[in-house]
Short mmCIF file of C-alpha atoms in Angstrom, two decimals:
data_model
loop_
_atom_site.label_atom_id
_atom_site.label_comp_id
_atom_site.label_asym_id
_atom_site.label_seq_id
_atom_site.Cartn_x
_atom_site.Cartn_y
_atom_site.Cartn_z
CA MET E 1 -85.42 34.37 44.21
CA LYS E 2 -84.09 32.11 41.75
CA VAL E 3 -83.57 28.40 42.59
CA ALA E 4 -81.57 25.99 40.54
CA LEU E 5 -83.06 22.54 40.16
CA THR E 6 -80.95 19.76 38.52
CA SER E 7 -83.24 18.07 35.98
CA ARG E 8 -83.03 14.99 33.63
CA GLY E 9 -85.22 17.06 31.19
CA ASN E 10 -86.33 20.56 30.33
CA ASN E 11 -89.35 21.08 32.53
CA LEU E 12 -90.74 20.62 36.01
CA ASP E 13 -92.38 17.34 35.01
CA ALA E 14 -89.08 15.77 34.31
CA ALA E 15 -87.19 13.62 36.98
CA LEU E 16 -84.79 15.36 39.29
CA ASP E 17 -81.26 14.61 38.20
CA SER E 18 -79.55 13.29 41.42
CA ARG E 19 -76.18 14.61 40.30
CA PHE E 20 -75.30 18.19 40.57
CA GLY E 21 -72.03 18.57 38.46
CA ARG E 22 -72.96 16.24 35.68
CA ALA E 23 -76.79 17.15 35.72
CA ALA E 24 -78.42 16.99 32.21
CA ASN E 25 -79.94 20.41 32.80
CA PHE E 26 -80.61 23.08 35.41
CA LEU E 27 -84.07 24.60 35.69
CA LEU E 28 -83.87 28.10 36.97
CA TRP E 29 -87.21 28.57 38.86
CA ASP E 30 -88.17 31.93 39.99
CA SER E 31 -89.85 31.63 43.36
CA ALA E 32 -91.74 35.05 42.91
CA SER E 33 -93.19 34.38 39.35
CA GLY E 34 -93.05 30.74 39.11
CA ALA E 35 -91.25 31.14 35.67
CA VAL E 36 -88.84 28.37 34.80
CA GLU E 37 -85.75 29.05 32.46
CA VAL E 38 -83.69 26.01 31.10
CA LEU E 39 -79.85 26.12 31.53
CA GLU E 40 -78.29 23.31 29.43
CA ASN E 41 -75.31 21.62 31.05
CA THR E 42 -74.05 19.55 28.10
CA GLN E 43 -70.56 21.24 28.18
CA ASN E 44 -69.96 20.35 31.87
CA LEU E 45 -71.58 16.98 31.53
CA ASN E 46 -68.84 15.98 29.29
CA LEU E 47 -65.88 17.48 31.02
CA ALA E 48 -63.09 15.06 32.02
CA GLN E 49 -62.83 16.72 35.43
CA GLY E 50 -64.02 19.77 37.27
CA ALA E 51 -67.70 19.40 36.19
CA GLY E 52 -68.85 20.33 39.74
CA ILE E 53 -66.87 23.46 39.88
CA GLN E 54 -67.96 24.72 36.42
CA SER E 55 -71.41 23.74 37.11
CA ALA E 56 -71.44 25.45 40.32
CA MET E 57 -70.06 28.66 38.66
CA ARG E 58 -72.76 28.36 36.01
CA VAL E 59 -75.62 28.51 38.33
CA VAL E 60 -74.10 31.41 40.39
CA GLU E 61 -73.52 33.37 37.16
CA ASN E 62 -77.12 32.92 36.28
CA GLY E 63 -78.35 34.44 39.41
CA ALA E 64 -79.35 31.37 41.51
CA LYS E 65 -79.47 31.88 45.37
CA ALA E 66 -80.42 28.12 46.13
CA VAL E 67 -79.76 24.71 44.45
CA ILE E 68 -82.10 21.88 44.86
CA THR E 69 -80.37 18.53 43.89
CA GLY E 70 -79.87 14.79 44.87
CA HIS E 71 -76.14 14.98 45.80
CA CYS E 72 -73.40 17.40 45.99
CA GLY E 73 -69.61 16.83 45.87
CA PRO E 74 -66.91 18.93 47.76
CA LYS E 75 -65.60 21.23 45.18
CA ALA E 76 -69.05 22.19 43.84
CA PHE E 77 -70.06 22.67 47.42
CA ARG E 78 -67.23 24.98 48.30
CA VAL E 79 -68.02 27.22 45.17
CA LEU E 80 -71.75 27.43 46.11
CA GLN E 81 -70.90 28.06 49.80
CA GLU E 82 -68.49 30.71 48.97
CA ALA E 83 -71.04 32.47 46.57
CA GLY E 84 -73.69 32.29 49.35
CA VAL E 85 -75.73 29.91 47.58
CA LYS E 86 -77.80 27.49 49.71
CA VAL E 87 -77.76 23.74 48.77
CA TYR E 88 -80.84 21.63 49.51
CA LEU E 89 -80.52 17.79 49.00
CA THR E 90 -83.66 15.82 48.19
CA GLN E 91 -84.83 12.49 46.92
CA ALA E 92 -87.78 14.25 45.26
CA LYS E 93 -88.87 12.39 42.07
CA ASP E 94 -89.52 15.50 39.84
CA GLY E 95 -89.31 19.31 39.76
CA HIS E 96 -92.88 19.77 41.11
CA GLU E 97 -92.38 17.54 44.10
CA ALA E 98 -89.02 19.29 44.95
CA ILE E 99 -90.74 22.79 44.73
CA ARG E 100 -93.71 21.69 46.89
CA LEU E 101 -91.12 20.41 49.56
CA PHE E 102 -89.12 23.47 49.31
CA LYS E 103 -92.19 25.71 49.62
CA ALA E 104 -93.35 23.64 52.60
CA GLY E 105 -90.01 24.17 54.16
CA GLU E 106 -89.41 20.44 54.41
CA LEU E 107 -86.00 20.62 52.52
CA LYS E 108 -83.05 21.01 54.98
CA GLU E 109 -80.06 23.14 53.97
CA ALA E 110 -76.93 20.99 53.55
CA ALA E 111 -74.12 21.97 55.74
CA ALA E 112 -71.47 20.10 53.75
CA ALA E 113 -71.07 17.95 50.76
CA ASP E 114 -72.77 14.63 51.13
CA VAL E 115 -70.63 12.51 48.41
CA GLU E 116 -66.88 12.47 47.38
CA GLY E 117 -65.96 13.87 44.04
CA HIS E 118 -66.43 11.50 41.01
CA TRP E 119 -69.04 9.38 42.62
CA THR E 120 -71.40 7.48 40.35
CA MET K 1 -27.63 3.35 30.34
CA LYS K 2 -31.21 4.13 31.52
CA ILE K 3 -33.62 0.99 31.57
CA ALA K 4 -37.25 1.25 32.79
CA VAL K 5 -39.16 -1.69 34.07
CA ALA K 6 -42.83 -1.30 33.13
CA SER K 7 -45.80 -3.18 32.51
CA GLY K 8 -49.63 -2.49 31.49
CA LYS K 9 -50.92 -4.72 34.16
CA GLY K 10 -50.11 -4.09 37.73
CA GLY K 11 -48.85 -6.91 39.95
CA THR K 12 -46.69 -8.65 37.21
CA GLY K 13 -43.63 -8.31 39.14
CA LYS K 14 -41.98 -4.91 38.18
CA THR K 15 -40.70 -4.27 41.67
CA THR K 16 -39.41 -7.79 42.15
CA LEU K 17 -37.39 -7.60 38.89
CA ALA K 18 -36.31 -4.01 39.22
CA LEU K 19 -34.92 -4.74 42.66
CA ALA K 20 -33.31 -8.19 41.84
CA MET K 21 -31.68 -6.33 38.73
CA ALA K 22 -30.33 -3.51 40.90
CA GLU K 23 -29.02 -6.16 43.44
CA ALA K 24 -27.41 -8.21 40.69
CA MET K 25 -25.59 -5.15 39.15
CA ALA K 26 -24.81 -3.64 42.60
CA GLU K 27 -22.04 -1.09 42.50
CA GLY K 28 -22.50 1.93 40.25
CA CYS K 29 -26.20 1.19 39.77
CA THR K 30 -28.99 3.52 40.77
CA LEU K 31 -32.67 2.39 41.26
CA LEU K 32 -35.39 5.02 40.92
CA ASP K 33 -38.77 4.08 42.40
CA CYS K 34 -40.91 6.05 40.12
CA ASP K 35 -44.14 4.42 41.34
CA VAL K 36 -44.59 7.55 43.45
CA GLU K 37 -48.24 6.78 44.27
CA GLU K 38 -47.28 3.43 45.89
CA PRO K 39 -43.55 3.23 46.21
CA ASN K 40 -42.51 -0.08 47.72
CA CYS K 41 -38.92 -0.76 46.54
CA HIS K 42 -37.60 0.85 49.99
CA LEU K 43 -39.41 -1.88 51.95
CA PHE K 44 -36.80 -4.39 50.38
CA VAL K 45 -34.02 -2.02 51.43
CA ASP K 46 -34.24 -1.85 55.00
CA VAL K 47 -32.44 1.22 55.91
CA GLU K 48 -33.46 4.91 56.79
CA PRO K 49 -32.96 7.41 54.16
CA TRP K 50 -29.61 9.44 54.30
CA GLN K 51 -31.48 12.29 52.74
CA GLU K 52 -35.02 13.54 52.14
CA LEU K 53 -35.91 16.41 49.91
CA PRO K 54 -39.36 18.03 49.80
CA VAL K 55 -40.86 18.42 46.20
CA ALA K 56 -43.25 21.26 45.46
CA VAL K 57 -45.10 22.44 42.37
CA SER K 58 -46.18 25.94 41.62
CA ILE K 59 -49.88 26.73 41.84
CA PRO K 60 -51.79 30.06 41.54
CA GLU K 61 -52.83 31.95 44.65
CA PHE K 62 -55.39 34.73 44.35
CA THR K 63 -54.83 38.09 46.03
CA ASP K 64 -58.07 39.81 47.02
CA ASN K 65 -56.82 43.35 46.76
CA GLY K 66 -59.60 44.85 44.80
CA ASP K 67 -57.69 44.77 41.56
CA CYS K 68 -59.66 41.75 40.24
CA ASP K 69 -62.51 43.03 37.84
CA GLY K 70 -64.03 39.63 37.26
CA CYS K 71 -62.92 39.48 33.68
CA GLY K 72 -62.63 35.71 33.89
CA ARG K 73 -59.47 35.37 31.59
CA CYS K 74 -57.98 33.10 34.06
CA VAL K 75 -60.83 30.64 34.19
CA ARG K 76 -60.88 30.61 30.41
CA ALA K 77 -57.06 29.89 30.26
CA CYS K 78 -57.38 26.88 32.59
CA ARG K 79 -57.70 23.78 30.64
CA PHE K 80 -58.27 21.75 33.97
CA GLN K 81 -61.23 23.59 35.58
CA ALA K 82 -58.89 24.31 38.52
CA LEU K 83 -60.41 27.88 39.04
CA ALA K 84 -63.78 29.24 39.64
CA ARG K 85 -64.66 32.97 39.31
CA LEU K 86 -67.26 34.31 41.81
CA GLY K 87 -67.87 37.99 40.80
CA LYS K 88 -64.50 39.72 41.44
CA ARG K 89 -62.97 36.83 43.39
CA VAL K 90 -61.19 33.57 42.17
CA LEU K 91 -61.22 30.40 44.02
CA VAL K 92 -58.28 27.92 43.28
CA PHE K 93 -58.55 24.13 43.47
CA PRO K 94 -54.79 23.15 43.88
CA GLU K 95 -55.81 19.22 43.39
CA MET K 96 -57.04 20.04 40.03
CA CYS K 97 -54.19 22.18 39.01
CA HIS K 98 -51.60 20.90 36.48
CA CYS K 99 -49.04 23.89 37.33
CA CYS K 100 -48.86 25.24 33.91
CA GLY K 101 -48.95 28.84 34.99
CA GLY K 102 -51.33 29.87 32.10
CA CYS K 103 -53.81 31.50 34.50
CA VAL K 104 -51.10 33.82 35.96
CA LEU K 105 -49.92 34.85 32.44
CA ALA K 106 -53.62 35.44 31.59
CA CYS K 107 -54.47 37.77 34.29
CA PRO K 108 -53.99 41.35 33.29
CA HIS K 109 -54.61 42.68 36.74
CA LYS K 110 -51.81 40.59 38.40
CA VAL K 111 -53.96 39.18 41.09
CA LEU K 112 -52.90 35.82 40.69
CA ARG K 113 -49.30 34.69 41.57
CA GLU K 114 -47.58 31.32 41.77
CA VAL K 115 -46.89 29.89 45.20
CA PRO K 116 -45.40 26.63 46.17
CA PHE K 117 -47.50 23.64 46.89
CA ASP K 118 -46.06 20.56 48.56
CA ILE K 119 -46.80 17.26 46.77
CA GLY K 120 -44.25 14.70 48.18
CA THR K 121 -40.67 13.83 48.94
CA LEU K 122 -37.62 12.33 47.48
CA GLN K 123 -35.95 9.76 49.70
CA PHE K 124 -32.38 8.63 49.15
CA ARG K 125 -31.08 5.32 50.58
CA HIS K 126 -27.89 3.35 50.36
CA GLY K 127 -29.06 -0.17 49.19
CA PRO K 128 -26.93 -3.44 49.17
CA GLY K 129 -24.46 -2.26 46.55
CA PHE K 130 -26.86 -0.04 44.71
CA GLU K 131 -28.26 3.48 45.44
CA LEU K 132 -32.15 3.76 45.81
CA ILE K 133 -34.08 7.00 45.18
CA SER K 134 -37.72 6.88 45.86
CA GLY K 135 -40.42 9.28 44.94
CA VAL K 136 -43.12 9.53 47.63
CA MET K 137 -46.30 11.37 46.83
CA ASN K 138 -48.32 13.02 49.57
CA VAL K 139 -51.51 11.18 50.29
CA GLY K 140 -54.60 13.00 48.73
CA TYR K 141 -52.66 14.34 45.84
CA ALA K 142 -53.23 12.79 42.43
CA MET K 143 -50.85 13.99 39.99
CA ALA K 144 -47.80 11.85 39.72
CA PRO K 145 -45.98 13.36 36.73
CA PRO K 146 -44.52 16.42 38.39
CA LEU K 147 -42.88 14.32 41.22
CA ILE K 148 -41.55 11.73 38.71
CA ARG K 149 -40.02 14.51 36.71
CA GLN K 150 -38.28 15.85 40.01
CA LEU K 151 -37.13 12.36 40.80
CA LYS K 152 -35.68 11.97 37.36
CA ARG K 153 -33.56 15.09 37.70
CA HIS K 154 -31.61 13.07 40.31
CA ILE K 155 -30.42 10.58 37.84
CA PRO K 156 -26.53 10.26 38.10
CA PRO K 157 -24.63 11.17 34.95
CA GLU K 158 -22.99 7.73 34.71
CA GLY K 159 -23.63 4.16 35.50
CA LEU K 160 -26.61 2.04 35.00
CA VAL K 161 -30.02 3.52 36.05
CA ILE K 162 -33.07 1.21 36.55
CA MET K 163 -36.60 2.74 36.95
CA ASP K 164 -39.43 0.94 38.42
CA ALA K 165 -42.39 2.39 36.62
CA PRO K 166 -45.83 2.92 37.84
CA PRO K 167 -48.36 0.30 36.44
CA GLY K 168 -50.53 1.14 33.50
CA THR K 169 -49.88 3.20 30.27
CA ALA K 170 -51.01 6.37 31.46
CA CYS K 171 -49.09 9.83 32.06
CA PRO K 172 -47.15 8.39 35.20
CA MET K 173 -45.89 5.44 33.13
CA VAL K 174 -45.11 7.68 30.12
CA THR K 175 -43.18 10.29 32.22
CA THR K 176 -41.10 7.40 33.69
CA VAL K 177 -40.09 5.74 30.45
CA ARG K 178 -39.50 8.77 28.46
CA ASN K 179 -35.80 9.34 27.68
CA ASN K 180 -34.80 5.77 28.72
CA ASP K 181 -32.58 3.83 26.41
CA PHE K 182 -34.73 0.60 26.84
CA VAL K 183 -37.84 -0.64 28.31
CA ILE K 184 -38.35 -4.04 29.97
CA LEU K 185 -41.95 -4.88 29.82
CA VAL K 186 -43.02 -7.58 32.63
CA THR K 187 -45.94 -9.58 31.91
CA GLU K 188 -47.80 -12.79 33.12
CA PRO K 189 -49.05 -15.56 30.81
CA THR K 190 -52.79 -14.79 31.24
CA PRO K 191 -55.27 -13.13 28.96
CA PHE K 192 -55.10 -9.97 31.22
CA GLY K 193 -51.33 -9.98 30.95
CA LEU K 194 -51.48 -10.17 27.31
CA HIS K 195 -54.19 -7.63 26.80
CA ASP K 196 -52.22 -5.07 29.02
CA LEU K 197 -48.90 -5.98 27.30
CA LYS K 198 -50.49 -5.01 24.04
CA LEU K 199 -51.39 -1.69 25.41
CA ALA K 200 -47.94 -1.09 26.72
CA VAL K 201 -46.23 -2.06 23.56
CA ALA K 202 -48.65 0.30 21.66
CA THR K 203 -47.75 3.08 23.99
CA LEU K 204 -43.98 2.51 23.67
CA GLN K 205 -44.44 2.50 19.89
CA GLU K 206 -45.91 5.94 20.07
CA THR K 207 -42.83 7.17 22.04
CA ASN K 208 -40.46 5.25 19.74
CA LEU K 209 -38.80 3.41 22.55
CA PRO K 210 -37.30 0.03 22.21
CA CYS K 211 -38.55 -2.69 24.35
CA GLY K 212 -38.32 -6.47 25.39
CA VAL K 213 -40.56 -8.70 27.30
CA ILE K 214 -39.91 -10.64 30.58
CA ILE K 215 -42.48 -13.27 31.20
CA ASN K 216 -42.94 -13.67 34.97
CA ARG K 217 -44.78 -16.63 36.56
CA ALA K 218 -43.97 -18.54 33.24
CA ASP K 219 -46.14 -21.53 33.58
CA GLU K 220 -49.19 -22.91 31.93
CA GLY K 221 -50.42 -20.68 29.07
CA VAL K 222 -46.69 -19.08 28.36
CA ALA K 223 -47.24 -19.74 24.65
CA LEU K 224 -49.89 -17.04 24.76
CA ILE K 225 -47.29 -14.46 25.37
CA ARG K 226 -44.49 -16.19 23.30
CA ASP K 227 -46.77 -16.45 20.15
CA TYR K 228 -47.75 -12.72 20.42
CA CYS K 229 -44.08 -11.63 20.84
CA GLN K 230 -43.09 -13.67 17.98
CA GLU K 231 -45.93 -12.36 15.91
CA VAL K 232 -44.82 -8.74 16.58
CA LYS K 233 -41.14 -9.33 16.76
CA LEU K 234 -40.72 -8.52 20.35
CA PRO K 235 -37.71 -10.18 22.10
CA VAL K 236 -38.57 -12.34 24.94
CA LEU K 237 -35.56 -11.53 27.29
CA LEU K 238 -36.08 -13.91 29.96
CA GLU K 239 -38.76 -16.24 31.76
CA ILE K 240 -39.08 -16.37 35.44
CA PRO K 241 -40.80 -19.63 36.51
CA TYR K 242 -43.83 -19.70 38.48
CA GLN K 243 -42.81 -20.70 42.13
CA ARG K 244 -44.50 -20.28 45.45
CA GLU K 245 -41.10 -19.66 47.11
CA ILE K 246 -40.71 -16.41 45.11
CA ALA K 247 -44.03 -15.07 46.68
CA GLU K 248 -43.05 -16.34 49.99
CA SER K 249 -39.66 -14.66 49.96
CA TYR K 250 -41.30 -11.39 48.43
CA SER K 251 -43.75 -11.36 51.31
CA ARG K 252 -41.14 -11.34 53.79
CA GLY K 253 -39.12 -8.65 52.14
CA GLY K 254 -36.72 -11.07 50.46
CA SER K 255 -35.00 -10.88 47.12
CA LEU K 256 -35.65 -12.96 44.09
CA LEU K 257 -32.01 -13.60 44.05
CA THR K 258 -32.25 -15.57 47.23
CA VAL K 259 -34.67 -17.93 45.81
CA PHE K 260 -32.84 -18.13 42.32
CA PRO K 261 -29.29 -17.33 42.82
CA SER K 262 -28.74 -18.20 39.12
CA LEU K 263 -30.89 -15.13 38.01
CA ARG K 264 -27.77 -12.92 39.24
CA VAL K 265 -25.86 -14.00 36.13
CA SER K 266 -28.88 -13.91 33.88
CA PHE K 267 -29.74 -10.37 34.99
CA ARG K 268 -26.05 -9.29 34.37
CA THR K 269 -25.93 -10.80 30.97
CA LEU K 270 -29.31 -9.21 30.11
CA LEU K 271 -28.25 -5.83 31.20
CA THR K 272 -24.63 -5.63 30.01
CA THR K 273 -24.75 -7.88 26.92
CA GLN K 274 -28.16 -8.75 25.68
CA ILE K 275 -29.86 -5.44 25.73
CA PRO K 276 -26.77 -3.54 24.35
CA ALA K 277 -26.70 -5.85 21.48
CA LEU K 278 -30.36 -5.51 20.73
CA LEU K 279 -29.86 -1.62 20.62
CA GLN K 280 -26.71 -2.06 18.43
CA ALA K 281 -28.87 -4.21 16.03
CA GLU K 282 -31.40 -1.40 15.75
CA GLY K 283 -28.79 1.08 15.35
CA ARG K 284 -29.65 2.93 18.58
CA LEU K 285 -26.20 2.43 20.27
#
């Protein structure tokens, strides 16, 4: 299963980006092989509006079945939910910690968005 | 003649002045409350509306009939990220939509069609002498221009029309002042007032609209605005003194004219003589 992690950098050592829609990058982690693919999010990061929606579409199109991030707004959550992508919210400091918590079953699936749109 | 009362900064006295001007002109004058996000002219006209009209815009609706092949043309056509494609389905976010209809045109499979989406109402009231038409935007909707455009379609063909503009210099303000004959910019003698007055003046220059300034709460520091106006050759139309009684009257829903009855004549002169003369001098009338 592919899991999209929001990241400040381009590998699992980098800090987890607490924002979903305007995350710096998405790390597409394959839970079976452990392989990590980097999806840049520069285009959505700079959108005037709708970054959450477009970012959600981007991770869905790239085959992610789950998202691990800090916070998720209502529009992004709606897209992910409609696409059947599970959302996990965590305060983990980096990609390694997020994956460890995920594997240990310590991340709880979010039932709703946890922040308003355009939060900072 | 159509005259908009605007200001870059909020809370300078647009509504107070627009109401007082409409009251001074009375018969034959129509006041449009274009501050549709927070209309408040009606609070000073204590009557129920005699007519209310709903306002809707057209937004796309997706029909999941199996004809969508997930080509994504609709999503690419949208400049406002209001659509999300998920496989062979399209999600619509009405609050993001600017109602251009582009996605519907772009869809080769006819799975998107335009449907009405309520954004607010227009309220019509008989004020004291003048007519008041207010745009009231639904809570939760953020795009004022479509509602303001609908409101402006009710401008009567004759008589004086005064428009109370939304604060700022963004789309709602521009939509309001567009096609007016003159714009009155209300400001206050503070650095903030001056800063936002400059923004408003620059906006009106872009739209080639003639304007003049009313300095409200003209007290200490009034030279700040006077000097700027002189520098950029902007007429100072009127100065309203800074008095506690005005705020007290306003807070009770009272008129500026109750506190300053002499302003009735000043406003009448401004609207019927001063502004037409300015327009004539500029060759606009």
